[in-house]
């Protein structure tokens, strides 16, 4: 201690290694963790827990090195394009138990190579956005959504890697075939049903109806044209009959002198 009673710089306490790590960890949480979320240590990786926070949209300040992101049990209604494009290290994304109805075609851009699990269960998804999910290699959970079973859904499922643990819980809330409403979708597809064949039959019927309509229009025009010509011919004949006839002279032709 110096003559003035103050500690000299050399006598100030120096933080130990553990204190420095704790200080850096606290500073990191204070600057990078989204508001109202928690960022616990996840096996040395960054995990962001925003579960049941009343969120209506996806936070925009999620750390770029996040590996696990939990956004479940909120009130998120849509996933816009590019919502996670800066999270190229993300491995697990939980969006379950929200109110998601629409997903942008580029909602998961930037995640195609690294994402391993995408949970979209317990939402309000009626139609699968093939453009948004078709490029992902992650296992996808889609159970407990009010899906409309149709050809587009069947074609989309062919391109997805569904989570085997929840695939049996994907059911038809509505369907182009009423007998499959409320039944597991995979069970219907395994039985050999094809919603696309129904779609094609409907398209063929529509084409036949359209062709019949055009054919009826042509026949109607031909009949009208023939009748109109008959009417014109009748009027012309009546007109000719109404003309005065020229009298023919009965005197013999006089011989030339």
Tab-separated table of C-alpha atoms in Angstrom:
chain	number	residue	atom	x	y	z
A	1	UNK	CA	0.000	0.000	0.000
A	2	UNK	CA	1.387	3.448	-0.948
A	3	UNK	CA	1.881	6.470	1.303
A	4	UNK	CA	-1.547	7.850	0.350
A	5	UNK	CA	-3.319	4.718	1.530
A	6	UNK	CA	-4.194	3.509	-1.994
A	7	UNK	CA	-3.218	0.180	-3.441
A	8	UNK	CA	-0.496	0.294	-6.042
A	9	UNK	CA	-1.216	-1.290	-9.448
A	10	UNK	CA	1.073	-4.134	-8.612
A	11	UNK	CA	-0.935	-4.963	-5.491
A	12	UNK	CA	-4.381	-5.114	-7.255
A	13	UNK	CA	-5.909	-8.621	-7.332
A	14	UNK	CA	-5.364	-10.422	-10.606
A	15	UNK	CA	-8.289	-12.591	-11.841
A	16	UNK	CA	-7.554	-16.250	-11.938
A	17	UNK	CA	-8.066	-18.394	-15.047
A	18	UNK	CA	-11.450	-19.659	-13.841
A	19	UNK	CA	-12.662	-16.123	-13.135
A	20	UNK	CA	-11.678	-15.017	-16.638
A	21	UNK	CA	-13.618	-17.864	-18.234
A	22	UNK	CA	-16.680	-17.083	-16.118
A	23	UNK	CA	-16.456	-13.405	-17.029
A	24	UNK	CA	-16.160	-14.178	-20.745
A	25	UNK	CA	-19.104	-16.605	-20.550
A	26	UNK	CA	-21.309	-14.013	-18.834
A	27	UNK	CA	-20.318	-11.328	-21.330
A	28	UNK	CA	-21.156	-13.694	-24.187
A	29	UNK	CA	-24.603	-14.440	-22.777
A	30	UNK	CA	-25.309	-10.751	-22.273
A	31	UNK	CA	-24.399	-9.789	-25.830
A	32	UNK	CA	-25.518	-12.697	-28.016
A	33	UNK	CA	-28.452	-14.479	-26.386
A	34	UNK	CA	-31.809	-13.262	-27.733
A	35	UNK	CA	-34.015	-11.360	-25.326
A	36	UNK	CA	-36.312	-13.556	-23.209
A	37	UNK	CA	-34.388	-16.698	-24.278
A	38	UNK	CA	-31.851	-18.816	-22.452
A	39	UNK	CA	-28.528	-19.996	-23.835
A	40	UNK	CA	-27.233	-22.871	-21.689
A	41	UNK	CA	-24.105	-24.789	-22.469
A	42	UNK	CA	-24.902	-27.756	-24.737
A	43	UNK	CA	-21.903	-30.093	-24.749
A	44	UNK	CA	-19.618	-27.172	-25.510
A	45	UNK	CA	-21.883	-25.861	-28.315
A	46	UNK	CA	-24.281	-22.953	-28.429
A	47	UNK	CA	-27.899	-23.840	-27.599
A	48	UNK	CA	-30.702	-21.290	-27.678
A	49	UNK	CA	-33.867	-22.137	-25.739
A	50	UNK	CA	-36.838	-19.885	-26.549
A	51	UNK	CA	-39.564	-22.359	-25.583
A	52	UNK	CA	-42.935	-21.068	-24.314
A	53	UNK	CA	-41.992	-17.397	-24.486
A	54	UNK	CA	-45.128	-16.164	-26.235
A	55	UNK	CA	-43.163	-15.376	-29.388
A	56	UNK	CA	-45.207	-14.464	-32.470
A	57	UNK	CA	-42.255	-14.405	-34.845
A	58	UNK	CA	-38.799	-15.912	-35.119
A	59	UNK	CA	-36.131	-13.827	-33.324
A	60	UNK	CA	-33.643	-12.128	-35.623
A	61	UNK	CA	-30.725	-11.942	-33.154
A	62	UNK	CA	-29.998	-15.667	-32.823
A	63	UNK	CA	-26.217	-16.279	-32.541
A	64	UNK	CA	-24.665	-17.402	-35.813
A	65	UNK	CA	-22.902	-20.361	-34.159
A	66	UNK	CA	-26.093	-21.832	-32.681
A	67	UNK	CA	-26.253	-25.621	-32.914
A	68	UNK	CA	-29.568	-26.288	-31.137
A	69	UNK	CA	-32.534	-23.904	-31.446
A	70	UNK	CA	-35.793	-24.518	-29.569
A	71	UNK	CA	-38.732	-22.305	-30.563
A	72	UNK	CA	-41.470	-24.712	-29.499
A	73	UNK	CA	-44.687	-23.877	-27.624
A	74	UNK	CA	-44.961	-20.327	-28.947
A	75	UNK	CA	-47.464	-18.515	-31.192
A	76	UNK	CA	-45.435	-18.362	-34.396
A	77	UNK	CA	-47.795	-18.417	-37.411
A	78	UNK	CA	-45.400	-18.217	-40.348
A	79	UNK	CA	-41.803	-19.014	-41.246
A	80	UNK	CA	-40.578	-16.344	-43.687
A	81	UNK	CA	-37.926	-16.764	-46.352
A	82	UNK	CA	-34.365	-16.646	-45.034
A	83	UNK	CA	-35.398	-16.930	-41.380
A	84	UNK	CA	-32.362	-19.134	-40.571
A	85	UNK	CA	-29.992	-18.403	-43.444
A	86	UNK	CA	-27.218	-17.165	-41.123
A	87	UNK	CA	-27.296	-20.322	-38.965
A	88	UNK	CA	-25.106	-22.598	-41.070
A	89	UNK	CA	-24.009	-24.574	-37.976
A	90	UNK	CA	-27.533	-25.400	-36.868
A	91	UNK	CA	-28.161	-29.115	-36.333
A	92	UNK	CA	-31.545	-29.281	-34.552
A	93	UNK	CA	-34.508	-26.936	-35.018
A	94	UNK	CA	-37.659	-27.349	-32.932
A	95	UNK	CA	-40.727	-25.433	-34.198
A	96	UNK	CA	-43.323	-27.770	-32.720
A	97	UNK	CA	-46.489	-26.684	-30.876
A	98	UNK	CA	-46.863	-23.366	-32.651
A	99	UNK	CA	-49.568	-22.005	-34.974
A	100	UNK	CA	-47.579	-22.284	-38.206
A	101	UNK	CA	-49.791	-22.173	-41.299
A	102	UNK	CA	-47.440	-20.886	-44.001
A	103	UNK	CA	-43.794	-21.627	-44.767
A	104	UNK	CA	-41.884	-19.617	-47.358
A	105	UNK	CA	-40.248	-21.543	-50.217
A	106	UNK	CA	-36.815	-20.346	-49.022
A	107	UNK	CA	-37.568	-20.495	-45.288
A	108	UNK	CA	-34.797	-23.008	-44.568
A	109	UNK	CA	-32.204	-21.769	-47.045
A	110	UNK	CA	-28.694	-22.203	-45.694
A	111	UNK	CA	-29.593	-25.290	-43.633
A	112	UNK	CA	-29.635	-27.964	-46.338
A	113	UNK	CA	-26.187	-29.398	-45.587
A	114	UNK	CA	-26.024	-29.400	-41.793
A	115	UNK	CA	-29.513	-29.679	-40.314
A	116	UNK	CA	-30.206	-33.118	-38.831
A	117	UNK	CA	-33.660	-32.737	-37.248
A	118	UNK	CA	-36.576	-30.406	-38.038
A	119	UNK	CA	-39.651	-30.664	-35.815
A	120	UNK	CA	-42.820	-29.150	-37.321
A	121	UNK	CA	-45.294	-31.302	-35.407
A	122	UNK	CA	-48.388	-29.921	-33.674
A	123	UNK	CA	-48.907	-26.964	-35.996
A	124	UNK	CA	-51.578	-25.887	-38.497
A	125	UNK	CA	-49.900	-26.965	-41.711
A	126	UNK	CA	-52.387	-28.142	-44.357
A	127	UNK	CA	-50.078	-28.430	-47.353
A	128	UNK	CA	-46.423	-29.422	-47.413
A	129	UNK	CA	-44.184	-26.739	-48.969
A	130	UNK	CA	-42.106	-29.015	-51.204
A	131	UNK	CA	-39.815	-26.164	-52.293
A	132	UNK	CA	-38.943	-25.409	-48.666
A	133	UNK	CA	-38.460	-28.952	-47.358
A	134	UNK	CA	-37.433	-30.940	-50.415
A	135	UNK	CA	-33.794	-29.815	-50.305
A	136	UNK	CA	-33.244	-30.745	-46.654
A	137	UNK	CA	-31.443	-33.918	-45.636
A	138	UNK	CA	-32.778	-33.665	-42.072
A	139	UNK	CA	-35.323	-35.968	-40.496
A	140	UNK	CA	-38.643	-34.124	-40.462
A	141	UNK	CA	-41.513	-34.482	-38.007
A	142	UNK	CA	-44.938	-33.565	-39.407
A	143	UNK	CA	-47.321	-35.361	-37.062
A	144	UNK	CA	-50.452	-33.713	-35.667
A	145	UNK	CA	-50.966	-31.236	-38.485
A	146	UNK	CA	-54.331	-30.790	-40.298
A	147	UNK	CA	-52.937	-32.132	-43.564
A	148	UNK	CA	-55.077	-32.298	-46.704
A	149	UNK	CA	-54.359	-35.621	-48.400
A	150	UNK	CA	-54.057	-35.003	-52.123
A	151	UNK	CA	-51.664	-35.605	-55.001
A	152	UNK	CA	-49.411	-32.637	-54.112
A	153	UNK	CA	-48.949	-33.978	-50.572
A	154	UNK	CA	-48.134	-37.465	-51.823
A	155	UNK	CA	-45.558	-36.109	-54.273
A	156	UNK	CA	-43.987	-33.927	-51.558
A	157	UNK	CA	-43.652	-36.837	-49.129
A	158	UNK	CA	-41.708	-38.824	-51.731
A	159	UNK	CA	-38.912	-36.241	-51.483
A	160	UNK	CA	-38.812	-35.897	-47.682
A	161	UNK	CA	-36.901	-37.865	-45.079
A	162	UNK	CA	-39.621	-38.375	-42.474
A	163	UNK	CA	-38.765	-39.164	-38.873
A	164	UNK	CA	-39.514	-42.900	-38.446
A	165	UNK	CA	-40.538	-42.459	-34.796
A	166	UNK	CA	-43.451	-40.139	-35.657
A	167	UNK	CA	-44.368	-41.078	-39.231
A	168	UNK	CA	-47.299	-43.259	-38.085
A	169	UNK	CA	-48.873	-40.207	-36.414
A	170	UNK	CA	-49.266	-38.302	-39.707
A	171	UNK	CA	-52.983	-38.453	-40.518
A	172	UNK	CA	-55.364	-37.073	-43.142
A	173	UNK	CA	-57.395	-34.267	-41.621
A	174	UNK	CA	-59.200	-33.823	-44.944
A	175	UNK	CA	-58.831	-35.797	-48.158
A	176	UNK	CA	-59.864	-35.955	-51.803
A	177	UNK	CA	-61.131	-39.419	-50.860
A	178	UNK	CA	-63.477	-39.212	-47.892
A	179	UNK	CA	-62.784	-42.762	-46.697
A	180	UNK	CA	-59.239	-41.779	-45.640
A	181	UNK	CA	-60.204	-38.814	-43.437
A	182	UNK	CA	-58.797	-39.359	-39.938
A	183	UNK	CA	-56.686	-42.335	-40.974
A	184	UNK	CA	-52.861	-42.523	-40.893
A	185	UNK	CA	-51.458	-41.302	-44.192
A	186	UNK	CA	-48.688	-43.892	-44.368
A	187	UNK	CA	-51.237	-46.671	-43.827
A	188	UNK	CA	-53.271	-45.369	-46.773
A	189	UNK	CA	-50.212	-45.134	-49.028
A	190	UNK	CA	-48.993	-48.601	-47.999
A	191	UNK	CA	-52.372	-50.030	-49.007
A	192	UNK	CA	-51.675	-48.925	-52.581
A	193	UNK	CA	-53.938	-45.886	-52.793
A	194	UNK	CA	-52.761	-43.100	-55.080
A	195	UNK	CA	-54.202	-39.648	-54.577
A	196	UNK	CA	-52.555	-38.668	-57.859
A	197	UNK	CA	-54.718	-41.113	-59.828
A	198	UNK	CA	-57.792	-39.349	-58.460
A	199	UNK	CA	-56.259	-36.066	-59.538
A	200	UNK	CA	-55.641	-37.367	-63.038
A	201	UNK	CA	-59.168	-38.757	-63.309
A	202	UNK	CA	-60.577	-35.408	-62.239
A	203	UNK	CA	-58.428	-33.683	-64.841
A	204	UNK	CA	-59.576	-36.103	-67.554
A	205	UNK	CA	-63.221	-35.520	-66.664
A	206	UNK	CA	-62.679	-31.779	-66.788
A	207	UNK	CA	-61.087	-32.109	-70.228
A	208	UNK	CA	-63.992	-34.226	-71.478
A	209	UNK	CA	-66.512	-31.697	-70.179
A	210	UNK	CA	-64.592	-28.887	-71.872
A	211	UNK	CA	-64.410	-30.774	-75.171
A	212	UNK	CA	-68.130	-31.592	-74.995
A	213	UNK	CA	-68.858	-27.926	-74.409
A	214	UNK	CA	-66.877	-26.888	-77.465
A	215	UNK	CA	-68.522	-29.624	-79.557
A	216	UNK	CA	-71.989	-28.467	-78.462
A	217	UNK	CA	-71.105	-24.891	-79.405
A	218	UNK	CA	-69.979	-25.989	-82.884
A	219	UNK	CA	-73.159	-28.032	-83.448
A	220	UNK	CA	-75.295	-25.129	-82.290
A	221	UNK	CA	-73.517	-22.769	-84.674
A	222	UNK	CA	-73.924	-25.178	-87.616
A	223	UNK	CA	-77.646	-25.630	-86.916
A	224	UNK	CA	-78.117	-21.880	-86.624
A	225	UNK	CA	-76.180	-21.306	-89.863
A	226	UNK	CA	-78.267	-23.882	-91.795
A	227	UNK	CA	-81.550	-22.509	-90.487
A	228	UNK	CA	-80.499	-18.958	-91.271
A	229	UNK	CA	-79.622	-19.939	-94.848
A	230	UNK	CA	-82.965	-21.750	-95.229
A	231	UNK	CA	-84.803	-18.677	-94.052
A	232	UNK	CA	-82.871	-16.463	-96.475
A	233	UNK	CA	-83.615	-18.865	-99.347
A	234	UNK	CA	-87.335	-18.934	-98.492
A	235	UNK	CA	-87.508	-15.161	-98.438
A	236	UNK	CA	-85.688	-14.935	-101.745
A	237	UNK	CA	-88.094	-17.434	-103.330
A	238	UNK	CA	-91.106	-15.524	-102.074
A	239	UNK	CA	-89.618	-12.366	-103.460
A	240	UNK	CA	-89.212	-13.951	-106.897
A	241	UNK	CA	-92.797	-15.198	-106.812
A	242	UNK	CA	-94.065	-11.733	-106.031
A	243	UNK	CA	-92.538	-10.215	-109.178
A	244	UNK	CA	-95.087	-9.507	-112.079
A	245	UNK	CA	-94.788	-11.925	-114.966
A	246	UNK	CA	-94.110	-10.470	-118.505
A	247	UNK	CA	-96.995	-11.215	-121.036
A	248	UNK	CA	-96.003	-13.208	-124.131
A	249	UNK	CA	-97.247	-11.831	-127.549
A	250	UNK	CA	-99.460	-14.287	-129.506
A	251	UNK	CA	-99.175	-12.456	-132.971
A	252	UNK	CA	-97.202	-14.352	-135.559
A	253	UNK	CA	-94.003	-12.794	-136.617
A	254	UNK	CA	-94.515	-10.852	-139.830
A	255	UNK	CA	-92.401	-12.008	-142.736
A	256	UNK	CA	-89.837	-9.628	-143.961
A	257	UNK	CA	-90.903	-7.561	-147.058
